[in-house]
Amino acid sequence: MHDTHDTHGDCGCDGDEAEPSAATGEGAVADGGTAAAPDSDAATDGGTATETGGDFEPVDVFEGSEMDLRPGADSCYKCTSCDTSCPVAEVDDSFPGPKFQGPEQWRLKRKEDTEVDDSITGCSNCMRCDSACPSDVPLSQMHNTARGEYVDNQMDKLSREYLRNRILANYGTLAGIGSKVPRLTNAIMGNSLVQKVNEKLLGITAERDFPEFADQTFRSWWKQRGGPKVESEDKRIAYFHGDYANYNTVEVAKALVRVYEAFGYEILVPDQRCSGTPMFANGMLDDARRSAAVNVENLGDAVEQGYDVVASCTSCSMALRQEYPELFDFEGTERVAANTYDALEYLLINENVIDPIRAVDGDQLDLPDFAYHAPCHSRNQGLDRQAVELFRHLDGVNVEDVGDSCSGISGTYGWKEEKYDYSMEIGEEMFEHMEHAEGETGMTECPTCSMQMEHGTGYEIDHPLQVLEAALVDTDVEI
Amino acid sequence: MAIEADVVVVGGGLAGATAALSAARDGAHVHLISANESTLRQASGLIDALGYPNPDGDDADDAGTDAAPGPLADPFAGIDDLPADHPYRIVGADALRAGLALFDDAVGDLYRGGHTDRNALVATTSGRAKPTARYPRSMAPGLVSDDRATLLVGFEAATDFDAPLAADRLAAVGVPFDVDGVTVEFPGEYRADAAVTRLAHALERDEDAGEGRTSRQRLADRVRPHLGDAERVGFPAMLGDSQVEAVRADLSERLGAEVFEIPTGPPSLPGIRLADRLFDALDEAGVSMTTGTPVVDHETDGDGDIVRVYIDRNGAEIPYRADAYVLATGGLVGKGVDSDRDGPVEAVFGCHVPAPDDRMAWSEEGAFADHAFARFGVEPDDRLRPVGSDGSPEFGNLFAAGGVVGGADVAREKSASGVSLATGLVAGRSAAEEG
Ligand SMILES: Cc1cc2nc3c(=O)[nH]c(=O)nc-3n(C[C@H](O)[C@H](O)[C@H](O)COP(=O)(O)OP(=O)(O)OC[C@H]3O[C@@H](n4cnc5c(N)ncnc54)[C@H](O)[C@@H]3O)c2cc1C
Ligand code: SF4
Ligand code: SF4
């Protein structure tokens, strides 16, 4: 009922670009064919309203006084806590660390007209420095802004690196196309020759296996099933699935639907675009702005109608809650941020989840023990403990926290040929802890962390929502 | 609805962690909320109980060097000399003893000093001897009471430790051993301003440091020529992270001298190790934890009890409900006490903080003088409930611990951690009773 619009065709964020779009331009055709289909219908999507006269007014990130980060820079007292917690600085000798990227660089920039240091491209946008800073210096906002400025002003738009980053950042575009012929795409992308070509031509590491596309996207499943099965006046959520749960880990999105419906929620699946996380991380702020505009408008409408926004990916919820208000000023940005939650978090606040979990006989369930990794973006929201603490109440299933190290992949970071080794070195501690943990199945909320966990250990990885589904939906426990 | 617990602890420093452990051991389900990653990650890792109960003179440089009235050999012996409104006087020496015992139990073999009531003297990076009640095991061979000849080693990269200067100072204080200092280059090629964690990581993993030698091998090679008669060698506390004991053992063997760590300023690996260990203990005790999210608001009922607190999670306000609450947000530095035009005020619940009306009287001259502001904090009753200006509890179910409690000048007394342990223990216990 609410959702009649399948987004596959219209998520090409770049269709209106004057310059050749990374994902559709000539250079990309060589990457094994996934981007070969021109997304000519992209210009009809809602995300380009700045140009086509929509009613939101994005504020320019770099001009004007809004983005004067000087006051933030001034509150830095150089304690270096941020440097201590930066996983990249710990392994990459060429990376000067968040204190330099953030307050020092901003102070320099305000004094003289210096250009952004190119080391900013070394930052993986894990945002760990943010939560480490005792003085609330807006580090990740500074990094995001500097990265955007760097890409805009200093990066060669025809360079291989730019092209590669653009492709990685706009994963949803590729996915939208690839998922139309999932089996073919899986076959092509799984081909090692194609991977070698990707590495040679584009600098996308051949070490990693491309995530497989599901046979059916979540949105098409949702449409086919006829939308929500539960109606409710007062328990309503708008689900932000993001690209990954739509195209790849569709079972996570389905688990969310089943769990939330079991708790009596009416679910809306609004039209949406990529949350923007990979775009922020690559300094593609124009792309991110276009996505954000669509998301803020559609989610804002939902909030208006009494829905709370719920995301199953912690980087998505992070983007909506923190990065949007820090970087954009669309009408309703703050309102969407204040009404957005992580899927598990929202249930824990609003429902009694613990008693039903306690009532389940875990030994009867066909569930393994788990090695749980908290994604940096869940840690940053203070959500790093919720899964272990919840599943403590599930008898017979052991969920063990494998420690606070970053998984190392950080979205697109670990896909870059030149970062791959660092990415694995950062992840090493997590891999070791996983091997030592009792469980031989992994658990995490983040799709790319999940890739890295699988890549480093060979374990299968589940989302907490899938465990909740198994415990609460697939049993006859009373909710 | 809200997230439910018996006790909510606000603050993730030493006081908050102690209160949470203490309440959990008394059977309460505890939720600990901290605005930032634990401040322990910056702390030296030393656990001071009481070094100078009533120091005269305001020259910090003399502290720890001359006899009277400190450093105290026995911190418990100094408690009666403290002012009546000092937190130690309110909770009593037994609370300090119990707090230290709780700490010993939680940290296990990571720490030393629990075998005696007496203070140990630990050499600091500035070449002073600091009286402390508990110290990391990695620092144990470096105690000043030990008379083995000592070499201190600093790194060119880590500029805040000048080993030759520290050695001179220690010698000047009259320590009972020969001491020398040398500065060497950190082995391997790292950027000049590499993070300490980067260097610690290199030592822990024993990375390739060029010329076919590893970082530990090359470090030992560089130190060996300076050894002389030294039987022990002190490095700044960056000898690995979680595997510090393995790194120390390896270096000790290579050098034929016992290797130890010297506490440094932030960021501090001993502080990080301590935070990790305490949080593991909290986890084992079943404490729920939320970090990175400040408490920004609260709600009371008709009786003046707190019914809910709200945390700010990137824009969304999330309610937490408990029967009792512990306030452990630190002092002026830890952001627990704010100051505005009208004077100091407790930052989260707005509790009364007594202060002289005359702002001029807030501070004296000299960094370590008897400043009124250093003692700023909430005024507790005997159960550690903050009281208002009329002397009655601000809330029926709020208990305070650590730096937010007034009456102690912890920097001057060298009592910061002890005050946090003693008051944390009592506040946690009182809160659990309420829950
Ligand atoms: C650099 C440094 C060196 C130190 N060296 C020593 C030493 O050598 N010996 C020694 O004995 N002690 C030392 N300490 C002191 C010791 O570690 C503790 O800081 C002290 O005992 C006070 O502890 P506390 O828990 O009361 O406060 P803090 O450690 O200040 O912790 C306060 C906590 O409250 C949190 N908080 C504040 N506001 C809110 C809010 N609104 N919502 C949620 N959380 C909030 C903060 O994030 C923080 O985690 C040192 C501390 C530092 C920082
Ligand atoms: S966001 Fe992550 S990688 Fe980037 S500077 Fe901060 S801690 Fe380092
Ligand atoms: S943690 Fe914050 S205050 Fe400390 S150096 Fe980094 S930015 Fe500055």
Short mmCIF file of C-alpha atoms in Angstrom, two decimals, chain A residues 14-347:
data_model
loop_
_atom_site.label_atom_id
_atom_site.label_comp_id
_atom_site.label_asym_id
_atom_site.label_seq_id
_atom_site.Cartn_x
_atom_site.Cartn_y
_atom_site.Cartn_z
CA ASP A 14 24.79 10.39 -11.45
CA GLY A 15 22.51 10.53 -14.38
CA ASP A 16 22.40 14.26 -14.41
CA GLU A 17 26.07 14.92 -14.07
CA ALA A 18 27.74 16.99 -16.74
CA GLU A 19 30.99 15.14 -16.40
CA PRO A 20 31.05 11.48 -17.32
CA SER A 21 29.58 9.60 -14.45
CA ALA A 22 31.96 7.25 -12.77
CA ALA A 23 29.52 4.44 -12.76
CA THR A 24 28.32 4.80 -16.29
CA GLY A 25 31.11 6.52 -18.15
CA GLU A 26 33.49 4.96 -20.59
CA GLY A 27 36.11 4.02 -18.10
CA ALA A 28 33.73 1.89 -16.13
CA VAL A 29 32.62 -0.22 -19.01
CA ALA A 30 35.87 -2.02 -18.83
CA ASP A 31 35.22 -3.25 -15.32
CA GLY A 32 33.68 -6.47 -16.28
CA GLY A 33 30.41 -5.34 -17.54
CA THR A 34 28.33 -4.56 -14.49
CA ALA A 35 28.20 -0.94 -15.32
CA ALA A 36 27.74 -1.37 -19.00
CA ALA A 37 24.04 -0.71 -19.08
CA PRO A 38 23.47 3.01 -19.34
CA ASP A 39 21.05 4.13 -16.70
CA SER A 40 19.31 6.55 -18.91
CA ASP A 41 16.23 6.62 -16.73
CA ALA A 42 18.21 7.95 -13.85
CA ALA A 43 17.38 11.54 -14.47
CA THR A 44 13.79 10.88 -13.60
CA ASP A 45 14.57 10.03 -10.04
CA GLY A 46 13.76 12.27 -7.19
CA GLY A 47 17.26 12.90 -6.12
CA THR A 48 18.17 15.70 -8.35
CA ALA A 49 15.65 18.20 -7.20
CA THR A 50 18.26 20.87 -6.67
CA GLU A 51 18.61 21.07 -10.36
CA THR A 52 15.07 20.27 -11.26
CA GLY A 53 13.41 22.59 -8.83
CA GLY A 54 12.45 20.50 -5.82
CA ASP A 55 11.42 22.25 -2.65
CA PHE A 56 14.42 21.57 -0.48
CA GLU A 57 17.39 23.84 -0.31
CA PRO A 58 20.69 22.19 0.30
CA VAL A 59 23.18 24.50 1.93
CA ASP A 60 26.54 24.60 0.29
CA VAL A 61 28.94 22.71 2.45
CA PHE A 62 31.93 24.90 1.83
CA GLU A 63 30.77 28.40 1.26
CA GLY A 64 29.25 30.53 3.90
CA SER A 65 29.74 30.55 7.60
CA GLU A 66 27.76 27.44 8.54
CA MET A 67 30.74 25.24 8.13
CA ASP A 68 33.25 27.27 10.04
CA LEU A 69 34.75 24.52 12.07
CA ARG A 70 37.16 26.85 13.79
CA PRO A 71 35.40 26.79 17.17
CA GLY A 72 35.59 23.02 17.13
CA ALA A 73 39.26 23.21 16.31
CA ASP A 74 39.79 25.55 19.22
CA SER A 75 38.41 23.17 21.77
CA CYS A 76 41.11 20.62 20.98
CA TYR A 77 43.60 20.47 23.83
CA LYS A 78 45.92 18.06 22.05
CA CYS A 79 45.44 15.15 24.40
CA THR A 80 45.89 12.78 21.40
CA SER A 81 43.17 10.42 22.58
CA CYS A 82 41.85 10.50 19.05
CA ASP A 83 45.18 9.41 17.60
CA THR A 84 45.34 6.60 20.10
CA SER A 85 42.05 5.18 18.97
CA CYS A 86 42.56 5.57 15.22
CA PRO A 87 42.92 2.11 13.69
CA VAL A 88 44.52 3.46 10.53
CA ALA A 89 47.23 5.44 12.34
CA GLU A 90 48.07 2.25 14.17
CA VAL A 91 49.13 0.45 10.99
CA ASP A 92 49.73 3.05 8.29
CA ASP A 93 52.90 5.07 8.78
CA SER A 94 51.98 7.57 6.11
CA PHE A 95 48.76 8.55 7.86
CA PRO A 96 49.20 11.42 10.32
CA GLY A 97 46.09 10.64 12.34
CA PRO A 98 42.84 12.37 13.28
CA LYS A 99 44.35 15.18 15.35
CA PHE A 100 46.17 16.44 12.30
CA GLN A 101 43.33 15.73 9.86
CA GLY A 102 40.88 17.42 12.13
CA PRO A 103 41.65 20.36 14.42
CA GLU A 104 45.21 21.03 13.28
CA GLN A 105 44.37 21.10 9.62
CA TRP A 106 41.33 23.25 10.24
CA ARG A 107 43.26 25.71 12.29
CA LEU A 108 45.90 25.93 9.58
CA LYS A 109 43.28 26.39 6.94
CA ARG A 110 41.66 29.24 8.76
CA LYS A 111 44.94 31.04 9.25
CA GLU A 112 46.36 30.66 5.80
CA ASP A 113 44.78 29.58 2.62
CA THR A 114 46.40 26.16 2.68
CA GLU A 115 45.03 23.27 0.71
CA VAL A 116 43.73 20.15 2.31
CA ASP A 117 46.53 17.66 2.87
CA ASP A 118 46.21 14.65 0.61
CA SER A 119 46.68 12.30 3.54
CA ILE A 120 42.97 12.88 4.18
CA THR A 121 42.30 10.10 1.69
CA GLY A 122 43.93 7.71 4.16
CA CYS A 123 41.12 8.17 6.69
CA SER A 124 38.64 5.31 6.52
CA ASN A 125 35.76 7.25 8.10
CA CYS A 126 35.39 4.74 10.90
CA MET A 127 34.60 7.72 13.18
CA ARG A 128 36.35 6.19 16.15
CA CYS A 129 38.17 9.43 16.82
CA ASP A 130 34.80 11.10 17.36
CA SER A 131 33.85 9.07 20.37
CA ALA A 132 37.38 9.11 21.75
CA CYS A 133 37.61 12.88 22.01
CA PRO A 134 36.91 14.05 25.55
CA SER A 135 36.46 17.58 24.32
CA ASP A 136 33.71 16.97 21.75
CA VAL A 137 35.77 18.22 18.83
CA PRO A 138 33.66 17.36 15.77
CA LEU A 139 36.39 15.25 14.22
CA SER A 140 34.46 13.23 11.69
CA GLN A 141 32.63 16.32 10.51
CA MET A 142 36.00 17.93 9.93
CA HIS A 143 37.27 14.88 8.07
CA ASN A 144 34.17 14.61 5.94
CA THR A 145 34.29 18.27 5.08
CA ALA A 146 38.02 18.26 4.33
CA ARG A 147 37.67 15.15 2.23
CA GLY A 148 34.89 16.73 0.20
CA GLU A 149 36.94 19.84 -0.30
CA TYR A 150 39.94 17.80 -1.32
CA VAL A 151 38.00 15.82 -3.89
CA ASP A 152 36.31 18.93 -5.26
CA ASN A 153 39.36 21.10 -5.57
CA GLN A 154 42.39 18.90 -5.81
CA MET A 155 41.50 15.56 -7.21
CA ASP A 156 41.87 14.89 -10.91
CA LYS A 157 38.40 13.89 -12.06
CA LEU A 158 39.87 11.77 -14.82
CA SER A 159 42.25 9.89 -12.60
CA ARG A 160 41.90 6.20 -12.03
CA GLU A 161 41.59 6.81 -8.31
CA TYR A 162 38.72 9.22 -8.69
CA LEU A 163 36.93 6.88 -11.03
CA ARG A 164 37.46 3.94 -8.74
CA ASN A 165 36.31 5.83 -5.67
CA ARG A 166 33.29 7.09 -7.50
CA ILE A 167 32.33 3.57 -8.49
CA LEU A 168 32.83 2.23 -4.99
CA ALA A 169 30.96 5.13 -3.45
CA ASN A 170 28.02 4.63 -5.75
CA TYR A 171 27.73 0.96 -5.07
CA GLY A 172 23.96 1.23 -5.14
CA THR A 173 24.03 2.28 -8.77
CA LEU A 174 25.97 -0.77 -9.76
CA ALA A 175 23.87 -2.94 -7.55
CA GLY A 176 20.70 -1.60 -9.05
CA ILE A 177 21.85 -2.73 -12.43
CA GLY A 178 23.56 -5.92 -11.38
CA SER A 179 20.64 -7.13 -9.34
CA LYS A 180 18.42 -7.13 -12.39
CA VAL A 181 20.33 -10.13 -13.64
CA PRO A 182 21.67 -11.45 -10.36
CA ARG A 183 22.90 -14.80 -11.56
CA LEU A 184 24.72 -13.38 -14.51
CA THR A 185 26.28 -10.63 -12.42
CA ASN A 186 27.30 -13.06 -9.72
CA ALA A 187 28.93 -15.22 -12.33
CA ILE A 188 30.77 -12.33 -13.89
CA MET A 189 31.88 -10.73 -10.67
CA GLY A 190 32.92 -14.04 -9.23
CA ASN A 191 35.19 -14.58 -12.19
CA SER A 192 38.79 -14.26 -11.15
CA LEU A 193 39.82 -12.80 -14.46
CA VAL A 194 37.33 -10.01 -14.04
CA GLN A 195 38.68 -9.42 -10.57
CA LYS A 196 42.22 -9.14 -11.92
CA VAL A 197 41.02 -6.68 -14.51
CA ASN A 198 39.25 -4.68 -11.84
CA GLU A 199 42.43 -4.52 -9.85
CA LYS A 200 44.64 -3.58 -12.79
CA LEU A 201 42.34 -1.04 -14.34
CA LEU A 202 40.57 0.36 -11.35
CA GLY A 203 42.54 -0.43 -8.26
CA ILE A 204 39.79 -2.55 -6.72
CA THR A 205 41.51 -5.38 -4.93
CA ALA A 206 41.29 -8.82 -6.49
CA GLU A 207 41.67 -10.38 -3.05
CA ARG A 208 38.01 -9.94 -2.21
CA ASP A 209 34.98 -11.71 -3.53
CA PHE A 210 32.20 -9.47 -4.66
CA PRO A 211 29.10 -9.80 -2.54
CA GLU A 212 26.52 -11.93 -4.23
CA PHE A 213 23.25 -10.47 -5.33
CA ALA A 214 20.10 -12.05 -4.04
CA ASP A 215 17.75 -13.64 -6.56
CA GLN A 216 15.08 -11.20 -5.59
CA THR A 217 15.57 -7.77 -4.08
CA PHE A 218 13.91 -6.95 -0.81
CA ARG A 219 11.78 -4.27 -2.37
CA SER A 220 10.46 -6.60 -4.99
CA TRP A 221 9.72 -9.21 -2.34
CA TRP A 222 7.94 -6.59 -0.27
CA LYS A 223 5.87 -5.52 -3.23
CA GLN A 224 5.06 -9.07 -4.16
CA ARG A 225 3.87 -9.86 -0.65
CA GLY A 226 1.61 -6.82 -0.85
CA GLY A 227 3.35 -4.56 1.64
CA PRO A 228 2.68 -4.67 5.35
CA LYS A 229 0.71 -7.49 6.95
CA VAL A 230 0.10 -5.61 10.18
CA GLU A 231 -1.77 -2.36 10.52
CA SER A 232 -1.49 -0.17 13.53
CA GLU A 233 -2.32 3.38 14.42
CA ASP A 234 0.31 3.85 17.07
CA LYS A 235 3.07 1.35 16.38
CA ARG A 236 4.56 2.35 13.07
CA ILE A 237 8.03 2.25 11.68
CA ALA A 238 9.48 3.38 8.36
CA TYR A 239 12.19 0.91 7.42
CA PHE A 240 15.43 2.26 6.00
CA HIS A 241 16.97 -0.85 4.48
CA GLY A 242 19.76 0.80 2.53
CA ASP A 243 21.23 -0.71 -0.59
CA TYR A 244 22.88 -3.70 0.92
CA ALA A 245 19.89 -5.30 2.58
CA ASN A 246 17.91 -4.59 -0.56
CA TYR A 247 20.26 -6.17 -3.05
CA ASN A 248 22.45 -8.57 -1.13
CA THR A 249 21.48 -9.59 2.39
CA VAL A 250 17.78 -9.63 1.75
CA GLU A 251 17.30 -12.14 4.56
CA VAL A 252 18.25 -9.43 7.07
CA ALA A 253 15.54 -7.12 5.76
CA LYS A 254 13.01 -9.94 5.85
CA ALA A 255 14.02 -10.77 9.40
CA LEU A 256 13.37 -7.18 10.38
CA VAL A 257 9.92 -7.29 8.84
CA ARG A 258 9.00 -10.52 10.59
CA VAL A 259 10.33 -9.47 13.97
CA TYR A 260 8.70 -6.07 13.90
CA GLU A 261 5.40 -7.47 12.71
CA ALA A 262 5.54 -10.01 15.50
CA PHE A 263 5.72 -7.09 17.91
CA GLY A 264 2.69 -5.54 16.21
CA TYR A 265 4.31 -2.84 14.10
CA GLU A 266 2.98 -1.52 10.86
CA ILE A 267 5.90 -1.18 8.49
CA LEU A 268 6.36 1.37 5.76
CA VAL A 269 9.11 0.96 3.21
CA PRO A 270 9.61 4.43 1.79
CA ASP A 271 11.46 5.17 -1.42
CA GLN A 272 15.05 5.68 -0.55
CA ARG A 273 18.58 5.93 -1.78
CA CYS A 274 21.93 4.93 -0.39
CA SER A 275 22.45 6.47 3.05
CA GLY A 276 25.57 8.16 1.71
CA THR A 277 28.11 6.50 3.98
CA PRO A 278 30.40 5.31 1.17
CA MET A 279 30.10 8.71 -0.46
CA PHE A 280 31.13 10.56 2.69
CA ALA A 281 34.06 8.21 3.04
CA ASN A 282 35.23 9.04 -0.46
CA GLY A 283 34.59 12.75 -0.37
CA MET A 284 31.79 12.50 -2.93
CA LEU A 285 29.67 15.01 -1.11
CA ASP A 286 27.62 16.00 -4.13
CA ASP A 287 26.53 12.42 -4.59
CA ALA A 288 25.83 12.14 -0.91
CA ARG A 289 23.82 15.32 -0.93
CA ARG A 290 21.61 14.05 -3.72
CA SER A 291 20.94 10.82 -1.87
CA ALA A 292 20.37 12.60 1.40
CA ALA A 293 17.88 14.97 -0.18
CA VAL A 294 15.69 12.08 -1.25
CA ASN A 295 16.03 10.29 2.03
CA VAL A 296 15.31 13.32 4.17
CA GLU A 297 12.27 14.20 2.12
CA ASN A 298 10.76 10.73 2.11
CA LEU A 299 11.65 9.82 5.65
CA GLY A 300 10.57 13.26 6.79
CA ASP A 301 7.14 12.61 5.28
CA ALA A 302 6.96 9.33 7.13
CA VAL A 303 7.92 10.96 10.43
CA GLU A 304 5.23 13.51 9.78
CA GLN A 305 2.73 10.65 9.58
CA GLY A 306 3.84 9.24 12.90
CA TYR A 307 6.40 6.71 11.78
CA ASP A 308 9.76 6.34 13.47
CA VAL A 309 12.63 5.54 11.15
CA VAL A 310 14.41 2.26 11.80
CA ALA A 311 17.57 1.03 10.06
CA SER A 312 19.11 -2.42 10.13
CA CYS A 313 22.59 -1.19 9.22
CA THR A 314 24.43 0.86 11.82
CA SER A 315 26.27 2.93 9.23
CA CYS A 316 22.93 3.92 7.75
CA SER A 317 21.49 4.98 11.11
CA MET A 318 24.75 6.82 11.82
CA ALA A 319 24.50 8.71 8.53
CA LEU A 320 20.89 9.73 9.13
CA ARG A 321 21.47 10.68 12.73
CA GLN A 322 24.84 12.33 12.70
CA GLU A 323 26.31 12.97 9.28
CA TYR A 324 23.21 14.47 7.71
CA PRO A 325 22.72 17.12 10.37
CA GLU A 326 26.45 17.81 10.41
CA LEU A 327 26.77 18.28 6.69
CA PHE A 328 23.39 19.18 5.26
CA ASP A 329 20.62 21.54 6.02
CA PHE A 330 17.57 20.23 4.21
CA GLU A 331 14.30 21.00 5.80
CA GLY A 332 13.54 18.27 8.29
CA THR A 333 17.08 16.91 8.61
CA GLU A 334 17.14 17.37 12.36
CA ARG A 335 13.68 15.94 12.74
CA VAL A 336 14.58 12.82 10.79
CA ALA A 337 17.77 12.48 12.84
CA ALA A 338 15.90 12.76 16.12
CA ASN A 339 13.43 10.09 15.05
CA THR A 340 15.85 7.56 13.60
CA TYR A 341 16.90 4.43 15.46
CA ASP A 342 18.82 1.24 15.02
CA ALA A 343 16.49 -1.73 14.66
CA LEU A 344 17.53 -3.55 17.82
CA GLU A 345 17.85 -0.35 19.81
CA TYR A 346 14.30 0.68 18.97
CA LEU A 347 12.84 -2.60 20.12
#
